[in-house]
XYZ file of C-alpha atoms in Angstrom:
716
model
C 0.211 0.133 0.075
C 2.680 2.174 0.538
C 4.568 1.611 -2.681
C 1.468 2.522 -4.456
C 0.951 5.585 -2.473
C 4.225 6.822 -3.000
C 4.094 5.685 -6.604
C 0.703 8.213 -6.971
C 2.594 10.765 -4.995
C 5.657 10.614 -7.486
C 2.729 10.618 -10.258
C 1.342 13.444 -9.411
C 4.716 15.355 -8.514
C 5.921 14.427 -11.992
C 2.855 15.351 -13.810
C 2.832 19.298 -11.266
C 6.166 19.194 -12.138
C 5.172 19.115 -15.968
C 2.209 21.342 -15.705
C 4.693 24.074 -14.128
C 6.593 23.647 -16.903
C 4.349 23.678 -19.279
C 3.123 27.299 -18.069
C 6.761 28.789 -18.183
C 7.608 27.284 -21.148
C 4.291 26.804 -23.479
C 4.515 24.494 -26.668
C 5.144 26.923 -29.482
C 3.679 26.022 -33.029
C 5.786 28.639 -34.564
C 4.730 29.683 -38.350
C 5.188 26.754 -40.436
C 1.668 25.324 -40.175
C 0.728 28.887 -41.208
C 3.021 30.166 -43.548
C 0.970 28.382 -46.986
C 1.652 29.267 -50.403
C -0.162 31.738 -51.762
C -3.107 30.242 -54.398
C -5.568 30.925 -56.496
C -8.401 28.817 -57.210
C -10.061 28.592 -60.866
C -14.188 28.611 -60.842
C -14.187 24.973 -60.012
C -12.111 25.077 -57.124
C -8.531 24.084 -58.924
C -5.317 25.125 -58.567
C -4.978 27.566 -61.155
C -2.012 29.607 -59.809
C 0.091 29.245 -57.059
C 3.724 31.221 -55.845
C 5.724 29.997 -52.768
C 5.597 31.175 -49.170
C 7.710 34.224 -47.949
C 11.091 30.806 -47.357
C 10.677 29.872 -51.036
C 9.051 26.544 -49.676
C 5.712 24.994 -51.171
C 3.073 24.031 -49.124
C -0.558 23.709 -49.516
C -2.226 22.983 -45.672
C -4.417 20.097 -45.549
C -7.066 19.749 -43.330
C -8.174 16.442 -41.070
C -10.926 15.849 -43.107
C -9.108 16.345 -46.265
C -6.732 13.792 -45.264
C -7.604 9.503 -46.291
C -7.820 7.168 -43.458
C -4.997 4.898 -45.935
C -2.831 7.664 -45.083
C -3.126 8.153 -41.733
C -2.754 3.998 -41.421
C 0.272 3.600 -43.905
C 2.069 6.431 -42.099
C 1.236 5.560 -39.159
C 2.530 1.761 -39.789
C 5.709 3.132 -41.595
C 6.294 6.017 -38.983
C 5.133 4.784 -35.475
C 2.703 1.953 -35.278
C 2.295 2.342 -31.216
C 1.483 5.819 -31.975
C -2.124 4.866 -30.922
C -0.821 3.352 -27.769
C 1.715 5.715 -26.166
C 1.576 9.505 -24.962
C 4.102 10.994 -27.001
C 7.455 8.925 -26.795
C 7.446 5.373 -27.006
C 10.314 4.515 -24.057
C 11.417 0.751 -25.665
C 12.230 2.114 -28.668
C 13.626 5.113 -27.287
C 15.823 2.677 -25.213
C 16.519 -0.059 -27.448
C 17.682 2.387 -30.613
C 19.987 3.720 -27.610
C 21.490 0.604 -27.256
C 21.799 -0.168 -30.525
C 23.287 3.163 -31.567
C 26.141 1.830 -28.470
C 26.579 -0.981 -30.106
C 26.868 -0.281 -33.729
C 28.480 1.712 -36.162
C 24.720 3.015 -37.735
C 22.109 4.723 -36.281
C 18.888 4.339 -36.045
C 16.157 6.672 -34.590
C 13.728 5.853 -31.937
C 11.603 9.244 -32.508
C 8.272 8.891 -32.419
C 5.579 11.280 -34.553
C 4.514 13.117 -31.880
C 8.546 13.840 -31.397
C 9.565 14.327 -34.725
C 6.433 16.882 -35.023
C 8.500 18.561 -31.867
C 11.502 18.638 -34.180
C 10.063 20.029 -36.749
C 8.039 22.745 -35.561
C 11.384 24.053 -33.598
C 14.923 22.310 -35.792
C 17.105 22.460 -33.569
C 21.196 20.444 -33.070
C 20.714 17.120 -32.432
C 21.887 17.059 -28.567
C 20.749 15.072 -25.691
C 20.179 18.748 -24.272
C 17.846 19.322 -27.225
C 16.539 15.287 -27.174
C 15.092 15.836 -24.036
C 13.386 19.443 -24.836
C 11.909 17.449 -28.286
C 10.598 14.840 -25.507
C 9.124 17.797 -22.890
C 7.849 19.072 -26.376
C 6.313 16.023 -27.608
C 4.421 15.085 -23.845
C 2.987 18.517 -24.329
C 1.388 18.130 -27.808
C -0.059 14.988 -26.179
C -1.707 17.116 -23.007
C -3.067 19.677 -25.589
C -3.704 18.194 -28.596
C -5.488 14.895 -29.688
C -3.416 12.372 -31.333
C -5.602 12.837 -35.149
C -3.933 16.792 -33.928
C -1.161 15.806 -33.767
C -1.062 13.674 -36.948
C -2.397 16.389 -38.962
C 0.377 18.596 -37.716
C 2.955 15.624 -38.693
C 1.440 15.741 -42.628
C 1.809 19.028 -42.740
C 5.544 19.536 -41.905
C 7.134 16.551 -42.908
C 9.690 17.880 -46.045
C 9.032 16.022 -48.844
C 12.506 16.595 -51.516
C 13.690 19.598 -52.166
C 11.505 22.683 -51.481
C 8.157 20.710 -50.579
C 5.823 21.183 -47.208
C 3.565 18.879 -46.834
C 1.194 15.751 -48.125
C -0.813 18.008 -50.163
C 1.393 19.651 -51.537
C 3.756 16.651 -52.362
C 0.488 14.767 -54.242
C 0.179 17.545 -55.789
C 3.394 17.560 -57.309
C 4.235 14.168 -57.377
C 0.939 13.511 -58.599
C -0.985 15.743 -59.604
C -3.643 15.024 -57.579
C -5.831 15.884 -54.824
C -4.947 13.279 -51.078
C -8.775 11.996 -52.252
C -8.283 10.412 -55.459
C -4.509 9.343 -54.839
C -3.757 5.032 -55.159
C -2.235 2.502 -52.243
C 0.583 2.586 -54.691
C 0.703 6.427 -54.382
C 0.082 6.947 -50.675
C 2.541 4.175 -49.720
C 5.411 5.685 -51.641
C 4.279 9.485 -50.195
C 4.203 7.545 -46.910
C 8.373 7.278 -46.490
C 9.398 10.201 -48.235
C 10.072 11.810 -45.050
C 12.692 9.833 -43.149
C 14.987 10.663 -45.561
C 14.107 13.702 -47.904
C 16.292 13.710 -50.472
C 17.127 10.046 -51.007
C 13.153 9.140 -51.350
C 12.084 11.991 -53.754
C 10.236 10.193 -56.169
C 12.085 12.146 -58.930
C 15.411 11.411 -58.172
C 14.765 7.524 -56.245
C 16.589 4.830 -58.291
C 14.484 1.939 -58.382
C 11.356 3.602 -57.709
C 9.381 0.293 -58.236
C 11.121 -1.617 -56.163
C 10.911 0.735 -53.612
C 6.684 0.753 -54.081
C 6.950 -3.319 -55.020
C 8.505 -3.388 -51.107
C 5.925 -0.724 -49.299
C 2.961 -2.188 -50.936
C 4.171 -5.639 -49.774
C 4.736 -4.979 -45.885
C 1.369 -2.683 -46.126
C 0.159 -6.158 -47.439
C 1.831 -8.079 -44.190
C 0.272 -6.168 -42.129
C -3.328 -7.040 -43.806
C -3.835 -2.356 -43.921
C -4.446 -3.462 -47.948
C -6.195 -6.082 -48.905
C -5.115 -9.042 -51.000
C -7.503 -7.012 -54.024
C -5.628 -4.339 -53.351
C -2.239 -5.333 -53.826
C -2.409 -6.548 -56.290
C -3.799 -3.741 -58.777
C -1.201 -1.413 -56.517
C 1.526 -4.045 -57.880
C 0.418 -3.517 -61.390
C 0.822 0.380 -61.233
C 3.989 1.856 -62.683
C 5.894 4.937 -61.577
C 8.188 7.164 -63.212
C 10.873 9.950 -61.564
C 9.106 12.913 -61.753
C 7.943 15.708 -60.235
C 5.649 18.313 -61.579
C 5.255 22.179 -61.573
C 3.760 24.352 -59.865
C 0.379 24.762 -61.892
C 0.608 28.091 -63.690
C -2.520 28.556 -65.423
C -3.348 32.543 -66.758
C -0.177 33.904 -65.091
C -1.467 37.201 -65.469
C -5.359 37.202 -64.587
C -3.537 35.322 -61.859
C -0.863 38.369 -60.382
C -4.055 40.353 -60.858
C -5.420 37.705 -57.925
C -2.414 37.603 -56.318
C -3.121 41.637 -56.150
C -6.225 41.709 -54.928
C -5.306 39.686 -52.452
C -8.519 36.650 -53.283
C -7.927 33.415 -53.876
C -11.397 31.870 -55.054
C -11.632 33.555 -58.580
C -14.222 32.903 -61.701
C -11.759 32.084 -63.862
C -12.850 28.869 -65.629
C -9.941 26.273 -66.174
C -11.945 24.160 -69.186
C -12.364 27.698 -71.058
C -9.227 28.593 -70.260
C -7.860 25.707 -71.867
C -9.507 24.892 -74.643
C -9.232 29.281 -75.633
C -5.146 28.664 -75.327
C -4.964 25.470 -77.224
C -7.409 27.014 -80.411
C -4.970 30.213 -80.408
C -1.908 27.918 -80.748
C -3.075 25.677 -83.205
C -3.784 29.670 -85.257
C -0.976 30.444 -84.701
C 0.498 27.582 -85.750
C -1.415 27.754 -88.686
C -0.228 31.376 -89.623
C 3.676 31.016 -89.358
C 4.197 31.009 -92.109
C 2.879 34.594 -92.343
C 4.662 36.431 -90.049
C 2.147 35.891 -86.660
C 3.553 35.093 -83.700
C 1.736 36.048 -80.853
C -2.886 36.076 -80.412
C -4.334 37.345 -77.016
C -8.548 36.340 -75.994
C -10.582 37.579 -72.899
C -14.424 36.093 -72.567
C -16.606 37.644 -70.237
C -19.708 36.633 -69.232
C -22.659 38.250 -69.695
C -24.900 37.773 -67.428
C -22.322 38.073 -64.301
C -20.377 40.834 -66.239
C -16.994 38.302 -65.434
C -14.193 37.779 -66.887
C -13.700 33.826 -67.438
C -10.772 33.249 -69.392
C -8.234 35.655 -69.458
C -4.989 34.488 -72.685
C -2.701 37.335 -72.300
C -0.259 35.697 -75.118
C -0.775 32.416 -76.341
C 2.900 31.111 -75.377
C 5.348 32.753 -72.417
C 7.949 30.961 -75.017
C 6.941 32.904 -77.586
C 8.595 35.845 -79.203
C 7.847 38.340 -76.576
C 5.143 36.489 -75.173
C 6.096 37.474 -72.105
C 3.641 40.280 -72.403
C -0.142 40.719 -71.852
C -2.131 40.877 -75.004
C -5.527 41.336 -72.722
C -4.814 44.452 -71.086
C -1.893 46.233 -73.818
C -2.965 49.501 -75.861
C -2.934 48.980 -79.587
C -5.209 50.642 -82.304
C -8.822 48.567 -82.723
C -8.757 49.092 -86.942
C -12.827 48.419 -87.532
C -14.278 46.711 -84.436
C -15.974 50.212 -83.183
C -18.563 50.324 -86.710
C -21.336 48.415 -85.170
C -21.341 51.686 -82.715
C -22.391 54.152 -85.314
C -24.045 52.022 -87.040
C -26.881 51.034 -83.951
C -26.313 55.182 -82.974
C -27.142 55.434 -86.346
C -30.745 53.378 -86.197
C -31.447 54.911 -83.020
C -31.462 58.117 -84.689
C -34.100 56.576 -87.930
C -30.688 57.441 -90.381
C -31.143 54.190 -91.280
C -32.694 51.341 -91.710
C -30.596 47.823 -91.582
C -31.854 47.183 -95.358
C -31.656 51.510 -96.318
C -29.393 52.010 -99.147
C -26.074 53.880 -98.540
C -23.509 54.696 -101.053
C -20.535 54.057 -101.021
C -18.137 56.408 -102.990
C -14.737 58.898 -103.069
C -14.898 61.156 -100.064
C -12.970 63.831 -99.366
C -12.084 65.156 -95.663
C -9.777 67.639 -95.286
C -6.124 66.398 -95.116
C -8.246 62.952 -95.629
C -8.611 60.776 -97.868
C -10.420 56.865 -96.781
C -10.720 54.205 -99.070
C -11.909 50.794 -98.512
C -9.338 47.455 -97.464
C -9.988 46.502 -100.756
C -8.643 49.666 -102.249
C -12.045 50.187 -103.819
C -15.832 51.132 -103.861
C -19.457 49.254 -104.353
C -21.622 52.019 -104.652
C -25.145 51.792 -103.761
C -25.310 49.683 -101.161
C -27.302 48.199 -97.554
C -26.608 49.325 -94.889
C -26.249 46.088 -93.313
C -24.297 45.278 -95.842
C -21.814 47.909 -95.517
C -21.883 46.659 -91.867
C -21.311 43.352 -92.635
C -18.634 44.183 -94.759
C -16.950 46.217 -93.202
C -16.906 49.357 -95.591
C -14.751 52.341 -94.709
C -16.655 55.341 -96.433
C -20.680 54.820 -94.706
C -18.724 54.048 -91.559
C -17.151 57.626 -92.031
C -20.484 59.442 -93.063
C -22.904 58.039 -90.626
C -20.525 59.234 -88.059
C -19.872 62.505 -89.313
C -23.392 63.404 -89.143
C -24.390 61.679 -86.028
C -21.954 64.940 -84.296
C -22.259 64.966 -80.624
C -23.697 61.081 -80.585
C -20.930 60.229 -82.499
C -18.371 57.368 -81.955
C -16.521 59.676 -80.135
C -19.055 60.363 -77.530
C -19.947 57.355 -77.167
C -16.451 56.697 -76.319
C -15.993 59.242 -74.054
C -19.148 58.759 -71.930
C -17.168 55.281 -71.040
C -14.137 57.588 -70.436
C -12.172 54.968 -73.348
C -11.168 58.177 -74.829
C -7.000 60.013 -74.135
C -7.613 63.014 -75.770
C -10.601 65.232 -77.650
C -11.880 65.707 -80.425
C -9.981 66.984 -82.764
C -7.519 65.296 -81.886
C -8.842 61.476 -83.593
C -10.249 63.582 -86.044
C -12.375 61.885 -88.745
C -10.029 58.455 -88.368
C -11.474 57.219 -85.308
C -14.386 55.561 -87.414
C -11.934 53.992 -89.287
C -10.098 52.809 -86.268
C -7.998 55.549 -85.486
C -8.243 55.408 -81.399
C -5.983 52.315 -79.896
C -7.738 50.413 -76.926
C -6.979 47.543 -74.592
C -8.684 44.212 -75.701
C -10.370 43.988 -72.648
C -12.278 46.518 -72.799
C -12.881 46.342 -76.641
C -14.768 42.776 -75.592
C -16.174 45.170 -72.217
C -17.601 46.994 -74.669
C -19.071 44.623 -77.060
C -21.292 43.269 -73.421
C -23.473 45.964 -74.405
C -25.478 44.117 -77.171
C -26.377 41.902 -74.762
C -26.980 43.654 -71.731
C -29.797 46.434 -73.553
C -27.032 48.529 -74.720
C -25.932 49.162 -70.624
C -21.894 48.995 -69.942
C -21.831 47.090 -66.661
C -19.413 47.042 -64.102
C -16.844 43.776 -64.866
C -15.104 41.799 -62.412
C -11.837 40.704 -63.019
C -9.839 38.760 -60.653
C -11.480 40.762 -57.460
C -10.734 43.942 -59.627
C -13.953 45.793 -61.186
C -14.062 48.402 -63.481
C -17.031 50.254 -62.372
C -18.571 51.641 -65.252
C -22.160 51.318 -66.146
C -24.000 53.828 -68.275
C -25.852 53.863 -71.195
C -24.716 53.414 -74.141
C -27.214 52.345 -76.738
C -30.941 52.134 -76.409
C -31.623 48.089 -75.857
C -33.598 48.571 -79.619
C -30.573 49.917 -81.527
C -28.402 47.377 -80.133
C -30.344 45.007 -80.013
C -31.063 45.122 -84.577
C -27.357 45.619 -84.546
C -26.719 42.184 -82.871
C -29.121 40.949 -85.780
C -27.443 42.403 -88.286
C -23.777 40.921 -87.186
C -25.746 37.846 -86.351
C -27.149 37.049 -89.851
C -23.626 38.171 -91.657
C -23.285 35.495 -94.435
C -20.027 33.708 -93.917
C -19.209 33.547 -97.022
C -16.928 36.954 -96.925
C -14.741 35.192 -94.749
C -12.966 33.191 -97.756
C -11.071 29.906 -96.746
C -12.228 30.298 -93.340
C -15.298 29.813 -94.273
C -15.881 26.532 -94.756
C -15.344 25.549 -91.327
C -17.418 28.516 -89.805
C -20.381 28.198 -91.967
C -22.685 25.413 -89.943
C -20.813 27.302 -86.484
C -23.228 28.776 -83.954
C -25.386 32.174 -85.005
C -23.936 34.877 -83.229
C -23.029 38.551 -83.234
C -19.343 38.536 -84.854
C -17.313 41.806 -85.901
C -14.137 41.759 -87.082
C -11.255 44.196 -87.920
C -7.566 44.858 -89.308
C -5.707 47.840 -88.435
C -2.866 49.860 -90.645
C -0.171 48.083 -92.480
C -2.704 44.324 -90.895
C -0.389 44.582 -88.075
C -3.519 43.541 -85.367
C -6.248 41.217 -86.445
C -9.327 40.927 -84.076
C -12.656 38.797 -84.293
C -15.305 39.672 -81.448
C -17.985 37.848 -80.836
C -21.207 38.103 -78.823
C -24.258 35.597 -77.839
C -26.588 35.509 -75.088
C -23.848 34.148 -72.589
C -20.394 35.520 -73.627
C -18.771 37.956 -75.188
C -15.185 36.760 -76.610
C -12.393 39.252 -77.599
C -9.320 38.025 -79.560
C -6.479 39.484 -81.192
C -3.590 37.906 -83.255
C 0.005 39.945 -84.379
C 3.348 40.992 -82.903
C 3.974 42.133 -79.474
C 6.923 44.027 -81.352
C 4.498 46.045 -83.880
C 5.762 44.327 -86.547
C 3.214 43.261 -89.759
C 1.728 40.600 -90.109
C 1.992 39.283 -94.194
C -1.144 40.856 -95.229
C -3.551 39.155 -92.966
C -7.084 40.085 -92.157
C -9.484 39.322 -89.458
C -11.611 37.606 -90.696
C -9.483 35.216 -91.908
C -7.438 34.613 -88.655
C -9.182 35.719 -85.407
C -12.286 34.400 -86.454
C -11.860 30.985 -86.925
C -10.834 31.350 -83.528
C -13.460 33.078 -82.270
C -15.817 30.634 -84.064
C -14.382 27.506 -82.432
C -14.500 28.670 -78.933
C -18.640 29.017 -79.534
C -18.743 26.351 -81.237
C -16.833 24.569 -77.700
C -19.226 27.087 -75.828
C -22.394 25.523 -77.818
C -21.604 21.686 -76.854
C -20.961 22.477 -73.380
C -24.986 24.256 -73.030
C -26.576 25.884 -76.457
C -25.446 29.905 -76.829
C -29.316 31.332 -76.311
C -29.674 34.317 -79.018
C -30.639 37.531 -77.308
C -33.586 38.482 -77.215
C -36.067 41.195 -78.971
C -37.194 44.105 -77.094
C -40.047 45.882 -77.206
C -40.172 49.592 -79.239
C -38.903 47.348 -82.658
C -41.529 47.505 -85.691
C -41.592 45.791 -88.826
C -42.591 48.745 -91.171
C -42.264 49.455 -95.187
C -40.109 51.873 -95.569
C -38.516 53.661 -98.866
C -34.949 52.057 -99.219
C -34.068 54.318 -101.345
C -30.177 55.635 -101.283
C -32.162 59.334 -101.878
C -35.286 60.003 -100.610
C -37.719 61.813 -102.729
C -41.552 62.311 -102.951
C -41.322 58.958 -104.795
C -39.651 55.057 -103.908
C -38.078 52.853 -105.980
C -36.960 50.390 -103.643
C -40.156 49.732 -100.866
C -39.187 47.135 -98.151
C -40.510 45.446 -94.915
C -37.885 46.163 -92.124
C -36.902 46.876 -88.488
C -37.544 50.423 -87.727
C -36.890 52.018 -84.131
C -38.329 55.734 -84.936
C -39.132 57.234 -87.909
C -36.892 56.620 -90.595
C -35.552 60.479 -92.125
C -33.021 61.762 -94.055
C -32.889 65.272 -93.974
C -30.543 67.028 -97.126
C -27.706 67.997 -95.300
C -27.653 63.968 -94.656
C -26.153 64.005 -97.925
C -22.674 64.616 -99.518
C -22.001 66.785 -102.055
C -19.466 63.495 -103.860
C -22.726 61.084 -102.705
C -25.172 63.496 -104.938
C -22.329 63.157 -107.836
C -21.957 60.081 -107.412
C -26.260 59.168 -108.006
C -26.283 62.029 -110.774
C -23.290 60.268 -112.971
C -24.232 56.967 -112.584
C -28.568 57.290 -113.202
C -29.329 55.960 -109.597
C -30.596 59.680 -109.128
C -31.513 62.256 -111.861
C -31.162 66.061 -111.196
C -34.316 67.077 -112.328
C -36.245 64.970 -109.817
C -34.714 67.414 -107.056
C -35.658 70.606 -108.853
C -38.201 70.377 -107.317
C -37.954 69.876 -103.765
C -36.774 71.680 -100.079
C -33.242 70.021 -100.792
C -32.723 71.829 -104.345
C -32.238 75.206 -102.378
C -29.642 73.542 -100.064
C -28.337 71.035 -102.559
C -27.411 73.887 -104.838
C -25.806 76.383 -101.506
C -23.436 73.415 -101.066
C -20.133 74.661 -102.104
C -17.801 72.052 -104.295
C -15.263 69.394 -102.230
C -11.559 69.878 -103.291
C -9.278 66.795 -102.500
C -7.434 66.543 -99.621
C -4.859 69.114 -100.578
C -5.539 71.819 -98.450
C -3.758 72.844 -95.784
C -0.577 70.306 -97.008
C 2.875 70.991 -96.617
C 5.013 68.514 -99.277
C 8.441 68.226 -99.200
C 9.659 66.646 -101.577
C 13.831 66.796 -103.613
C 12.759 67.570 -106.895
C 11.991 71.156 -108.658
C 8.465 70.343 -110.015
C 5.883 68.150 -107.497
C 3.038 66.878 -110.049
C -0.055 66.867 -107.702
C -3.531 65.398 -108.035
C -6.391 67.989 -107.752
C -10.304 66.659 -107.959
C -13.212 68.955 -107.197
C -16.824 67.657 -106.968
C -20.040 69.720 -107.313
C -23.384 68.312 -106.657
C -24.740 70.129 -110.091
C -23.776 70.173 -113.367
C -21.179 68.547 -115.754
C -18.384 70.691 -115.011
C -16.269 72.600 -112.655
C -13.905 75.585 -112.662
C -10.685 75.403 -111.629
C -7.896 78.838 -111.105
C -4.625 78.069 -109.898
C -2.454 80.679 -108.045
C -5.371 82.766 -109.354
C -4.349 82.005 -112.898
C -8.182 82.251 -115.374
C -10.255 79.413 -114.510
C -10.230 76.823 -117.294
C -13.092 74.386 -117.098
C -12.655 70.640 -116.579
C -15.525 67.434 -116.578
C -17.251 67.468 -112.828
C -15.274 65.186 -110.194
C -12.563 64.367 -112.564
C -9.156 63.933 -111.754
C -6.352 66.949 -113.188
C -2.723 66.194 -112.995
C -0.606 69.653 -112.477
C 3.569 70.460 -111.579
C 4.056 72.904 -109.144
C 7.506 75.355 -107.979
C 8.906 75.792 -104.712
C 6.544 77.913 -102.763
C 2.849 78.295 -101.636
C 0.072 77.781 -103.614
C -3.788 78.644 -103.992
C -6.284 76.407 -105.829
C -10.007 78.224 -106.539
C -12.744 75.637 -108.146
C -16.458 77.521 -109.077
C -19.262 75.227 -109.620
C -22.322 76.657 -112.027
C -23.823 78.366 -109.202
C -20.691 80.169 -108.078
C -19.989 78.211 -105.337
C -16.398 78.580 -104.799
C -14.254 76.022 -102.476
C -10.915 77.411 -101.771
C -7.481 75.093 -100.694
C -3.466 75.752 -99.297
C -1.102 73.888 -99.838
C 2.992 74.419 -100.145
C 5.679 72.550 -101.530
C 9.580 72.462 -100.446
C 12.537 70.997 -101.493
C 14.019 68.863 -98.687
């Protein structure tokens, strides 16, 4: 009895002493369990991207629920078979190891899992003093935490070779799997790495198959594996490899890192598919000097970026650039906004006719992409074929509703209207692909530019650019685009989902665009070269268009792409679609109308009227008794773009083209440098040689309307 009482007293004394020391020297868990790698997750929870922790270590923490039972069983078997039966230290193993180490040259360890956790939490040099501290810390762990919690700590702290910490990290880097997806053989291999992390790491081990078979045999003999599990594990083959850290959408991920978010709306399936399509297209165009590509996909309902390909290939020439945010010339991609506003103002209907002929603006003579003019053309066809002249003319008529003011409202203009001039209608402005694609979402959102979320960053715009009716009609005009204009691409795209899409090509074919819109998504694609060099005479229609249409085909298979619903306020009426609307009409059509279709006299330019007279579309006598006659007869003739220019030449004489176009009459009268007026055919190009100096050209029409142009020429 006395012995028992002494034993109890001794135990109480030891426990009291432990409590005193536990209070005096509290257990320090340190930062190793909390200093995780920063991880960016995709929409479905997959890892999108990640970064090293502050110590240069890859570490993904596993919670207890994530750790499969089989992992726990295997770790305990290989590391500490009596883990569940001791209080932190297996003294029998300690004594056995001490005796062995005293009598043998090779040393063996006897550290329990709890002791290993204590050592990993606070690494110290090996000594008897530090071993005692380690044992004390092991008791502390057992006192304060459950067995499951300590085992979880071990699996999160254990080194797995190189700069890998934790079994969840190892599972990702060695097998590309979550813990619950591991096979029994994979679990066995992971469980023994911490015994000797550098020797046992799976990308370096000499005979991985031999090691695997040895481990699963032991697990089978211990009845941890069933026979069928053992046989399946035996058949598994392994290679020495370590995977790279996930690095999808790196530029998108950097935005997420910057904004401090971990879960994003990026759809990894969409991301991978879009990258694949871009790489395939660049490979096809490799002989055409196209080295780079970028794309961005927006969910129109949620207004979130769900795919972000800053560069189709980081290893390509200049591939580290961000093609989604870099500023580039947008080509013809903004023309739909001009037509939408013209529809809204009643200047056109989809089937109304426009005139595509040479127009002259001061210092500017626009031409079409194909360097010719088609004459009379319906508005929807002018937009479909991206004709420059009708777009430029409509934009100039819109005045304060023009493209410049639409973009200004969206905060997308950097300079004043004069800086951009008339060329803004044809792509004389630079935007990022992100801003351009965001702008196109208005066609799916009733003409409203809504806030856009991208990796935790908000583009906080909420303005109405167009009416729902004009946005819809423009969408319809481009959704019904006959795809045979896409040349060779048409063969592969004619049966693709019907979406609104617009192509665009900047000067010298440097930037190749296509923007596609469905009810659910808006996709912007750019192809070109990050260094600004030319492509080999390509267009957006025979390059980027194929990527857009193929991507929408992919989206359609996942979820059929719905058409945008027709809003109220659009009426189908019989309207006059003549290029010039007179008292009588030659072309009545059933067409969609938003507001009363009308054209004032100032809708027409002298060059257009002359073209119609010249080609028999309009008779001069037909309009002499109309209200427009007085206005037309007082319009000054139009000189070509020589006014205000300064020509430099290394020749003594400079030969220039002079052209003067009047509304009425078969002839005009031209005076050069105040010489006598000479009669010339109306609208005809004439050539004249000028000496060095300042020159004046005057032109009179039959109603004595005078136009004057001045220019100078200097020798170099």
